[in-house]
Short mmCIF file of C-alpha atoms in Angstrom, two decimals:
data_model
loop_
_atom_site.label_atom_id
_atom_site.label_comp_id
_atom_site.label_asym_id
_atom_site.label_seq_id
_atom_site.Cartn_x
_atom_site.Cartn_y
_atom_site.Cartn_z
CA MET A 1 -0.13 0.18 0.17
CA SER A 2 1.43 3.35 -0.98
CA GLU A 3 -0.58 5.86 0.89
CA ILE A 4 -2.66 6.10 4.10
CA GLN A 5 -5.96 7.62 3.98
CA THR A 6 -6.81 9.93 7.07
CA THR A 7 -9.85 12.30 7.08
CA LYS A 8 -8.64 13.88 10.43
CA TYR A 9 -5.45 15.04 11.70
CA ASP A 10 -4.68 16.16 15.28
CA VAL A 11 -2.42 18.96 15.36
CA ASP A 12 0.59 18.74 17.89
CA ASN A 13 0.83 21.97 19.53
CA ASP A 14 4.08 21.29 21.09
CA HIS A 15 5.89 20.87 17.64
CA LYS A 16 3.47 24.02 16.37
CA ASN A 17 4.41 26.32 19.25
CA ASN A 18 8.39 25.53 19.61
CA ARG A 19 9.81 28.86 18.37
CA LYS A 20 13.04 26.94 17.38
CA ASN A 21 11.33 24.84 14.67
CA ILE A 22 9.44 27.78 13.66
CA VAL A 23 12.73 29.96 12.80
CA LYS A 24 14.29 27.01 11.06
CA PHE A 25 11.47 26.37 8.91
CA SER A 26 10.85 29.95 8.22
CA ILE A 27 14.45 31.01 7.60
CA TYR A 28 15.87 28.07 5.78
CA SER A 29 13.25 27.68 3.51
CA LEU A 30 13.06 31.59 2.64
CA ILE A 31 16.95 31.43 2.01
CA GLY A 32 16.38 28.13 0.01
CA GLY A 33 13.64 29.43 -1.94
CA PHE A 34 15.35 32.70 -2.45
CA MET A 35 18.24 30.59 -4.14
CA PHE A 36 16.41 28.43 -6.16
CA PHE A 37 12.97 30.12 -7.33
CA ILE A 38 13.07 34.04 -7.51
CA PRO A 39 14.58 35.38 -10.37
CA ILE A 40 16.71 38.60 -9.83
CA THR A 41 18.37 40.70 -12.40
CA ILE A 42 22.10 41.44 -12.04
CA ASN A 43 24.30 43.34 -14.71
CA GLY A 44 21.31 42.98 -16.87
CA ASN A 45 20.90 39.26 -16.73
CA ALA A 46 17.84 38.05 -14.95
CA SER A 47 17.87 34.52 -13.51
CA ILE A 48 17.91 32.94 -10.01
CA MET A 49 20.64 33.32 -7.57
CA LEU A 50 22.47 29.92 -8.19
CA ASP A 51 22.85 30.93 -11.78
CA HIS A 52 24.20 34.23 -10.98
CA MET A 53 26.83 32.20 -8.52
CA VAL A 54 27.75 29.94 -11.20
CA THR A 55 28.43 33.13 -13.62
CA PHE A 56 30.22 35.04 -10.86
CA ILE A 57 32.49 31.68 -10.50
CA ARG A 58 33.11 31.36 -14.18
CA ASN A 59 33.97 35.15 -14.62
CA THR A 60 36.26 35.49 -11.53
CA PHE A 61 38.29 32.42 -11.96
CA PRO A 62 38.18 31.64 -15.36
CA ALA A 63 41.78 29.88 -15.34
CA PHE A 64 40.92 28.01 -12.42
CA VAL A 65 37.66 26.50 -13.42
CA PRO A 66 38.69 24.16 -16.41
CA TYR A 67 40.94 22.32 -14.30
CA TYR A 68 38.57 21.92 -11.28
CA LEU A 69 36.05 20.36 -13.92
CA LEU A 70 38.93 18.34 -15.43
CA SER A 71 39.62 17.17 -11.89
CA VAL A 72 36.16 16.08 -11.15
CA ILE A 73 35.69 14.45 -14.67
CA ALA A 74 39.05 12.47 -13.67
CA LEU A 75 37.74 11.43 -10.32
CA GLY A 76 34.42 10.34 -11.96
CA ALA A 77 35.95 8.50 -14.64
CA VAL A 78 37.89 6.12 -12.13
CA TYR A 79 35.43 5.83 -9.49
CA PRO A 80 33.47 3.08 -10.85
CA PHE A 81 36.64 1.09 -10.98
CA ILE A 82 37.96 2.25 -7.42
CA ARG A 83 34.33 0.95 -6.02
CA GLY A 84 34.18 -2.26 -8.33
CA THR A 85 30.98 -1.31 -9.61
CA TRP A 86 32.20 -0.76 -13.25
CA ASN A 87 31.20 -4.47 -14.05
CA LYS A 88 27.95 -4.85 -12.18
CA GLY A 89 25.70 -5.04 -15.56
CA ASN A 90 26.12 -3.96 -18.96
CA VAL A 91 24.87 -0.70 -18.44
CA ASN A 92 27.44 0.06 -15.88
CA THR A 93 30.11 -1.49 -17.84
CA VAL A 94 29.46 0.76 -20.97
CA LEU A 95 28.73 3.88 -18.89
CA SER A 96 32.14 3.30 -17.28
CA PHE A 97 34.15 3.03 -20.14
CA PHE A 98 32.26 6.10 -21.76
CA LYS A 99 33.47 7.93 -18.78
CA LEU A 100 37.14 7.20 -19.51
CA LEU A 101 36.42 8.42 -23.02
CA GLY A 102 35.00 11.42 -21.59
CA LEU A 103 38.18 11.90 -19.42
CA VAL A 104 40.30 11.53 -22.72
CA ALA A 105 38.04 14.36 -24.54
CA ALA A 106 38.04 16.85 -21.56
CA LEU A 107 42.10 16.46 -21.31
CA MET A 108 42.43 16.94 -25.03
CA ILE A 109 40.16 20.23 -24.81
CA VAL A 110 41.68 21.60 -21.77
CA PHE A 111 45.41 21.27 -23.15
CA ASN A 112 44.26 22.21 -26.58
CA ILE A 113 45.48 18.95 -28.15
CA GLY A 114 43.63 16.62 -30.78
CA PRO A 115 42.09 16.55 -34.10
CA ALA A 116 40.76 19.45 -35.85
CA TRP A 117 37.04 18.37 -35.66
CA LEU A 118 37.09 17.97 -32.07
CA PHE A 119 37.76 21.94 -31.61
CA ASN A 120 34.85 23.03 -34.10
CA PRO A 121 32.87 25.30 -31.75
CA ASP A 122 29.73 23.31 -32.05
CA MET A 123 31.79 20.19 -30.85
CA GLY A 124 34.07 20.00 -27.75
CA PRO A 125 33.88 23.53 -26.96
CA PHE A 126 29.98 23.70 -27.16
CA ILE A 127 30.12 20.41 -24.58
CA PHE A 128 32.70 21.89 -22.19
CA ASN A 129 31.62 25.38 -22.11
CA SER A 130 27.66 25.21 -22.60
CA LEU A 131 27.18 21.83 -20.59
CA VAL A 132 29.91 20.75 -18.34
CA THR A 133 30.87 23.92 -16.94
CA PRO A 134 27.56 25.17 -15.57
CA VAL A 135 26.51 21.51 -14.48
CA GLY A 136 29.96 21.21 -12.90
CA ILE A 137 29.41 24.35 -10.98
CA LEU A 138 25.97 24.58 -10.28
CA VAL A 139 25.29 21.07 -8.71
CA PRO A 140 27.46 21.11 -5.79
CA ILE A 141 26.50 24.92 -4.92
CA GLY A 142 22.75 23.75 -5.40
CA ALA A 143 23.46 20.88 -3.02
CA VAL A 144 24.52 23.04 -0.23
CA PHE A 145 21.02 25.12 -0.48
CA LEU A 146 19.36 21.85 -1.29
CA ALA A 147 19.81 21.17 2.50
CA LEU A 148 17.36 24.21 3.34
CA ILE A 149 14.75 23.13 0.65
CA VAL A 150 14.49 19.65 1.59
CA SER A 151 15.07 19.10 5.45
CA TYR A 152 13.68 21.66 7.50
CA GLY A 153 9.72 21.18 6.42
CA LEU A 154 9.44 23.29 3.12
CA LEU A 155 8.84 19.81 1.17
CA GLU A 156 5.95 18.51 3.49
CA PHE A 157 4.34 21.96 3.71
CA ILE A 158 4.10 22.22 0.23
CA GLY A 159 3.29 18.59 -0.31
CA VAL A 160 0.09 18.65 1.78
CA LEU A 161 -0.95 21.90 -0.14
CA MET A 162 -0.43 20.41 -3.48
CA GLN A 163 -1.84 16.88 -2.79
CA ARG A 164 -5.36 17.22 -4.20
CA ILE A 165 -3.63 18.23 -7.46
CA MET A 166 -0.65 16.33 -7.98
CA ARG A 167 -1.90 12.87 -7.08
CA PRO A 168 -5.12 12.73 -9.45
CA VAL A 169 -3.38 14.40 -12.42
CA TRP A 170 0.16 12.99 -12.21
CA LYS A 171 -0.10 10.22 -9.68
CA THR A 172 2.78 11.57 -7.70
CA PRO A 173 2.74 13.00 -4.11
CA GLY A 174 1.87 16.62 -3.25
CA ARG A 175 5.86 16.85 -2.26
CA SER A 176 6.90 16.43 -5.74
CA ALA A 177 5.51 19.65 -6.71
CA ILE A 178 8.58 21.31 -5.38
CA ASP A 179 10.74 19.10 -7.97
CA ALA A 180 8.65 20.67 -10.69
CA VAL A 181 9.29 24.17 -9.75
CA ALA A 182 12.92 23.47 -8.95
CA SER A 183 13.61 21.85 -12.29
CA PHE A 184 11.42 24.47 -14.63
CA VAL A 185 12.97 27.53 -12.76
CA GLY A 186 16.30 26.27 -11.73
CA SER A 187 18.07 22.98 -13.17
CA TYR A 188 17.10 19.49 -14.36
CA SER A 189 20.23 18.37 -12.28
CA ILE A 190 19.05 20.34 -9.18
CA GLY A 191 15.30 18.68 -9.63
CA LEU A 192 16.88 15.40 -10.10
CA LEU A 193 19.21 15.85 -7.12
CA ILE A 194 16.09 16.68 -4.91
CA THR A 195 14.09 13.63 -6.46
CA ASN A 196 17.08 11.27 -5.86
CA ARG A 197 17.53 12.68 -2.26
CA VAL A 198 13.76 12.28 -1.32
CA PHE A 199 13.54 8.72 -3.07
CA LYS A 200 16.40 7.60 -1.07
CA GLU A 201 14.68 8.73 2.15
CA GLY A 202 11.72 6.36 1.07
CA LYS A 203 9.14 9.40 0.30
CA TYR A 204 8.83 8.38 -3.39
CA SER A 205 8.33 5.12 -4.92
CA VAL A 206 10.01 3.65 -7.91
CA LYS A 207 7.25 4.56 -10.08
CA GLU A 208 6.69 8.16 -8.46
CA ALA A 209 10.30 8.74 -8.81
CA SER A 210 10.39 7.69 -12.39
CA ILE A 211 7.36 9.75 -13.20
CA ILE A 212 9.29 12.76 -11.46
CA ALA A 213 12.33 12.21 -13.20
CA THR A 214 11.10 11.80 -16.63
CA GLY A 215 8.39 14.25 -16.44
CA PHE A 216 9.32 17.18 -14.16
CA SER A 217 13.04 17.38 -14.60
CA THR A 218 13.09 19.90 -17.62
CA VAL A 219 15.94 22.36 -18.39
CA SER A 220 15.66 25.46 -16.68
CA VAL A 221 13.86 28.70 -17.89
CA THR A 222 17.62 30.12 -18.57
CA PHE A 223 17.74 27.33 -21.42
CA MET A 224 14.33 28.49 -22.76
CA VAL A 225 15.76 31.87 -23.15
CA VAL A 226 18.57 30.40 -25.02
CA VAL A 227 16.13 28.50 -27.15
CA ALA A 228 13.75 31.73 -27.79
CA ASN A 229 16.68 33.82 -28.99
CA THR A 230 18.15 31.20 -31.27
CA LEU A 231 14.73 31.04 -33.10
CA ASP A 232 13.86 34.82 -32.48
CA LEU A 233 10.80 34.23 -30.36
CA MET A 234 11.72 36.69 -27.45
CA GLY A 235 8.81 38.89 -29.16
CA ILE A 236 6.25 36.31 -27.80
CA TRP A 237 8.11 35.16 -24.75
CA ASN A 238 5.47 35.05 -22.56
CA LEU A 239 3.24 32.96 -25.07
CA TYR A 240 6.42 30.51 -25.45
CA PHE A 241 7.20 30.46 -21.85
CA TRP A 242 3.65 29.71 -20.34
CA SER A 243 2.33 27.41 -23.00
CA THR A 244 5.41 25.28 -22.93
CA LEU A 245 5.02 25.08 -18.95
CA VAL A 246 1.40 23.97 -19.63
CA ILE A 247 2.03 21.67 -22.65
CA THR A 248 5.20 19.97 -20.73
CA PHE A 249 3.12 19.16 -17.64
CA LEU A 250 0.12 18.17 -19.69
CA VAL A 251 2.23 15.89 -21.76
CA THR A 252 3.30 14.23 -18.31
CA ALA A 253 -0.02 13.82 -17.12
CA ILE A 254 -0.84 11.36 -20.42
CA THR A 255 2.90 9.70 -20.23
CA VAL A 256 1.81 8.42 -16.73
CA ARG A 257 -0.85 6.39 -18.22
CA LEU A 258 1.23 4.83 -20.67
CA TRP A 259 3.84 1.98 -20.61
CA PRO A 260 6.51 1.80 -19.37
CA LEU A 261 5.56 4.38 -16.45
CA ASN A 262 2.41 3.07 -15.90
CA LYS A 263 3.92 -0.82 -14.93
CA MET A 264 6.68 0.77 -12.97
CA SER A 265 7.15 -0.92 -9.81
CA ASN A 266 5.55 0.81 -6.53
CA GLU A 267 8.60 -0.58 -4.38
CA TYR A 268 10.80 1.83 -2.28
CA TYR A 269 14.45 2.21 -2.22
CA ASP A 270 16.13 -0.71 -0.70
CA GLY A 271 16.94 -0.22 2.81
CA ALA A 272 14.86 2.85 3.19
CA LYS A 273 11.70 2.73 5.48
CA PRO A 274 8.56 3.93 3.16
CA GLN A 275 7.45 7.29 4.33
CA TYR A 276 3.76 6.95 2.93
CA GLU A 277 2.09 10.36 2.09
CA GLU A 278 -1.12 10.85 4.12
CA ILE A 279 -4.17 11.80 2.23
CA ILE A 280 -5.50 14.71 3.84
CA THR A 281 -9.34 15.70 3.60
CA GLU A 282 -9.71 18.64 6.19
CA ASN A 283 -7.70 21.15 8.07
CA ARG A 284 -5.12 21.02 5.32
CA ILE A 285 -3.25 24.20 6.19
CA LYS A 286 -2.89 23.31 9.90
CA VAL A 287 -1.83 19.93 8.60
CA ALA A 288 0.53 21.18 6.62
CA TRP A 289 2.16 23.43 9.13
CA GLU A 290 2.27 20.63 11.73
CA GLN A 291 3.96 18.31 9.23
CA ALA A 292 6.81 20.75 8.73
CA MET A 293 7.06 21.42 12.34
CA LYS A 294 7.76 17.81 13.19
CA VAL A 295 10.25 17.79 10.07
CA ALA A 296 12.13 20.61 11.40
CA ASP A 297 12.31 19.06 15.00
CA ASN A 298 13.51 15.97 13.61
CA ALA A 299 16.14 17.66 11.17
CA PRO A 300 19.91 17.27 11.54
CA SER A 301 22.23 20.10 12.42
CA LEU A 302 22.52 22.84 9.62
CA PHE A 303 26.51 21.53 9.25
CA GLU A 304 25.45 18.14 8.96
CA ASN A 305 22.84 18.80 6.70
CA ILE A 306 25.30 20.82 4.35
CA LYS A 307 27.90 18.32 4.73
CA MET A 308 25.66 15.25 3.72
CA ASN A 309 24.01 17.09 0.63
CA LEU A 310 27.52 18.59 -0.48
CA LYS A 311 28.80 14.93 -0.56
CA ASP A 312 25.93 13.83 -2.42
CA GLY A 313 26.07 16.68 -4.83
CA MET A 314 30.02 15.91 -5.64
CA VAL A 315 29.44 12.20 -5.96
CA MET A 316 26.73 13.10 -8.57
CA THR A 317 28.53 15.74 -10.41
CA MET A 318 31.49 13.07 -10.64
CA ALA A 319 29.09 10.70 -12.46
CA ILE A 320 27.56 13.29 -14.55
CA LEU A 321 30.56 15.40 -16.11
CA PRO A 322 32.53 12.31 -17.90
CA SER A 323 29.22 11.15 -19.17
CA ILE A 324 28.02 14.44 -20.64
CA MET A 325 31.55 14.79 -22.17
CA SER A 326 31.76 11.74 -23.89
CA ILE A 327 28.18 10.91 -24.79
CA GLY A 328 27.25 14.37 -25.56
CA LEU A 329 30.13 14.65 -27.93
CA LEU A 330 29.22 11.28 -29.58
CA GLY A 331 25.94 12.44 -30.38
CA LEU A 332 27.19 15.71 -31.74
CA VAL A 333 29.53 13.80 -33.70
CA LEU A 334 26.81 11.37 -35.25
CA ALA A 335 24.34 14.52 -36.09
CA GLU A 336 27.31 16.28 -38.15
CA TYR A 337 28.64 13.59 -39.81
CA THR A 338 26.50 10.88 -40.52
CA PRO A 339 22.84 10.39 -41.89
CA ILE A 340 21.47 8.73 -38.67
CA PHE A 341 19.23 11.46 -37.61
CA ASP A 342 18.05 12.04 -41.31
CA ILE A 343 16.91 8.52 -41.14
CA VAL A 344 15.27 8.62 -37.66
CA GLY A 345 13.73 11.60 -38.66
CA TYR A 346 11.12 9.62 -41.13
CA ILE A 347 9.53 8.18 -37.70
CA PHE A 348 8.30 11.50 -36.58
CA TYR A 349 7.38 12.59 -40.28
CA PRO A 350 3.90 11.06 -40.21
CA PHE A 351 3.25 13.43 -37.14
CA THR A 352 4.77 16.42 -38.55
CA TRP A 353 2.73 15.96 -41.43
CA LEU A 354 -0.59 15.18 -39.69
CA VAL A 355 -0.55 18.63 -37.82
CA GLN A 356 0.28 20.25 -41.13
CA LEU A 357 3.67 21.81 -40.08
CA PRO A 358 5.38 23.54 -43.02
CA GLU A 359 8.40 21.70 -44.27
CA PRO A 360 7.25 18.44 -42.14
CA LEU A 361 10.47 16.24 -43.01
CA LEU A 362 12.67 19.23 -41.79
CA ALA A 363 10.63 19.55 -38.45
CA ALA A 364 10.94 15.58 -38.22
CA LYS A 365 14.55 15.58 -38.78
CA ALA A 366 14.99 18.42 -36.02
CA VAL A 367 13.00 16.53 -33.27
CA SER A 368 14.90 13.62 -33.71
CA MET A 369 17.97 15.09 -32.86
CA GLY A 370 16.65 16.06 -29.41
CA ILE A 371 17.49 12.56 -27.99
CA VAL A 372 21.04 13.64 -28.16
CA GLU A 373 20.92 17.24 -27.05
CA MET A 374 17.84 19.53 -26.37
CA PHE A 375 19.64 22.30 -28.29
CA LEU A 376 20.15 20.45 -31.48
CA PRO A 377 16.64 20.78 -32.75
CA ALA A 378 16.56 24.53 -32.38
CA LEU A 379 19.66 24.86 -34.80
CA MET A 380 17.82 22.81 -37.40
CA VAL A 381 15.08 25.34 -37.94
CA THR A 382 16.58 28.76 -37.56
CA GLU A 383 15.17 29.67 -41.19
CA ALA A 384 11.99 28.08 -40.60
CA VAL A 385 8.61 29.95 -40.50
CA LEU A 386 7.06 31.21 -37.00
CA ILE A 387 4.93 27.88 -36.34
CA THR A 388 7.56 25.44 -37.03
CA LYS A 389 10.04 27.66 -34.87
CA TYR A 390 7.63 27.59 -32.09
CA VAL A 391 6.76 23.75 -31.80
CA ILE A 392 10.42 22.79 -32.05
CA ALA A 393 10.92 25.58 -29.27
CA VAL A 394 8.12 23.52 -27.15
CA VAL A 395 9.71 19.92 -28.08
CA CYS A 396 13.25 21.07 -27.09
CA ILE A 397 11.92 21.74 -23.50
CA SER A 398 8.77 19.36 -23.45
CA SER A 399 10.75 16.24 -24.57
CA ILE A 400 12.97 16.27 -21.51
CA ILE A 401 15.12 13.25 -22.02
CA PHE A 402 18.28 13.64 -23.93
CA PHE A 403 21.79 11.81 -23.77
CA SER A 404 24.27 14.69 -23.51
CA ALA A 405 23.06 15.51 -19.95
CA VAL A 406 19.67 14.38 -18.55
CA VAL A 407 20.24 10.53 -19.34
CA PRO A 408 23.36 10.42 -17.63
CA VAL A 409 22.13 12.31 -14.72
CA ILE A 410 19.06 9.92 -14.21
CA LEU A 411 21.54 7.09 -14.67
CA SER A 412 23.90 8.14 -11.96
CA THR A 413 20.90 8.42 -9.51
CA ASP A 414 19.55 5.43 -7.73
CA ILE A 415 16.20 5.37 -9.68
CA PRO A 416 16.02 2.23 -11.24
CA ILE A 417 15.01 2.94 -14.69
CA SER A 418 16.68 1.72 -17.89
CA ILE A 419 17.82 3.50 -21.12
CA PRO A 420 15.38 1.61 -23.44
CA LYS A 421 12.53 2.61 -21.26
CA LEU A 422 13.84 6.28 -21.19
CA ILE A 423 13.94 6.38 -25.18
CA VAL A 424 10.35 5.08 -25.05
CA ILE A 425 9.18 7.75 -22.92
CA TRP A 426 11.13 10.36 -24.89
CA PHE A 427 9.42 9.26 -28.00
CA GLU A 428 6.07 9.38 -26.46
CA ARG A 429 6.86 12.84 -25.09
CA VAL A 430 8.05 14.09 -28.67
CA VAL A 431 4.95 12.85 -30.39
CA LEU A 432 2.73 14.11 -27.65
CA THR A 433 4.34 17.41 -27.85
CA ILE A 434 4.00 17.73 -31.58
CA LEU A 435 0.21 16.74 -31.60
CA ILE A 436 -0.52 19.34 -28.63
CA ALA A 437 2.03 22.05 -29.51
CA ALA A 438 0.98 22.59 -33.17
CA PRO A 439 -2.92 23.51 -32.54
CA VAL A 440 -2.04 25.58 -29.87
CA GLY A 441 0.79 27.55 -32.15
CA TYR A 442 -1.93 27.96 -35.08
CA LEU A 443 -4.38 29.16 -32.44
CA LEU A 444 -2.34 31.48 -30.58
CA LEU A 445 0.14 32.68 -33.14
#
């Protein structure tokens, strides 16, 4: 049984009136919420504070950052062999050797040695500067502030309030709402870091964690700005942003009812005591407050919490970076030098033709490239008409799953979901997004 039904909930005044718990919940949640969710403008750039911190570090220590990233990639590449996990299954073996290849590629880029094609601005430098660098800085820093979001009651407070929406629509606990917000406003890497942490605590089942990882872990709003600028959509930014948000989560509401997500296990993380979400039917705000106070009361010290989250963040960063470097680079090479995506594009042609997109074959080839890197489809349609640009721009965000970053991040978590299932979910999301976004575009543009 994955839920406990309750109609009444007695508020514990000892927790409610504990000033220390109120201060912990209020101050830590406000700081964490500000860091993750509140866009502010600095030097003309509007983004969340975490992103500004990444920019500050990149601009202040430009000579140091590449060597920091290289050291993390090196540690990540040898880590599976040190732990002896490299040969525990075919996927682990393949990914472990890809991580070694990622280290080789990173060494060549940092020390400027290797074949000329590697230094094409759209190849090695793009992967290293646009993906490896921000993720490598963001995840450890985000992990520090993650302690403030997940450990002092905010997760539970929002969870109770959002329960009546999340469970019936997306079949996930109310607390998963914060994952969705963290991903859309902040970063998929932060969203997945939250998901993995909560999953290991027994607060998500395998099925719930899989739905959240593949349905809510979008690229951030900052990536949406990049896509919109590339396709000259900033003139309709608000339409693009809000319609993409709605379409993305509408697609998720459908995919959770399709295979493979609808058949995922309802078991919990091995060794974790399941913490079932109670179904609240009355006194919702009071119950939300009480649950938040209980979590704040039982939380470890701030120092211990930060230390634990920072360790998790560094381990995840080590797992992510070499995979992004190798798998992402391989995808770009295949897209540039082989016809594979021209062939795969024909799979999507019936759908782009069905919704009457201009140049349906071009659109189909573009969306097929999204499995490698979410930004590639946008590069294919920069000269297309507005409706095609809009649909492809939405697909870039809504498809969620791509091998240059999100897939390695998901595989580096403890969520047991296989690559073939991730590919099926990606296909479903792309098709559904095309079928939904095209009518929306024709109606609103």
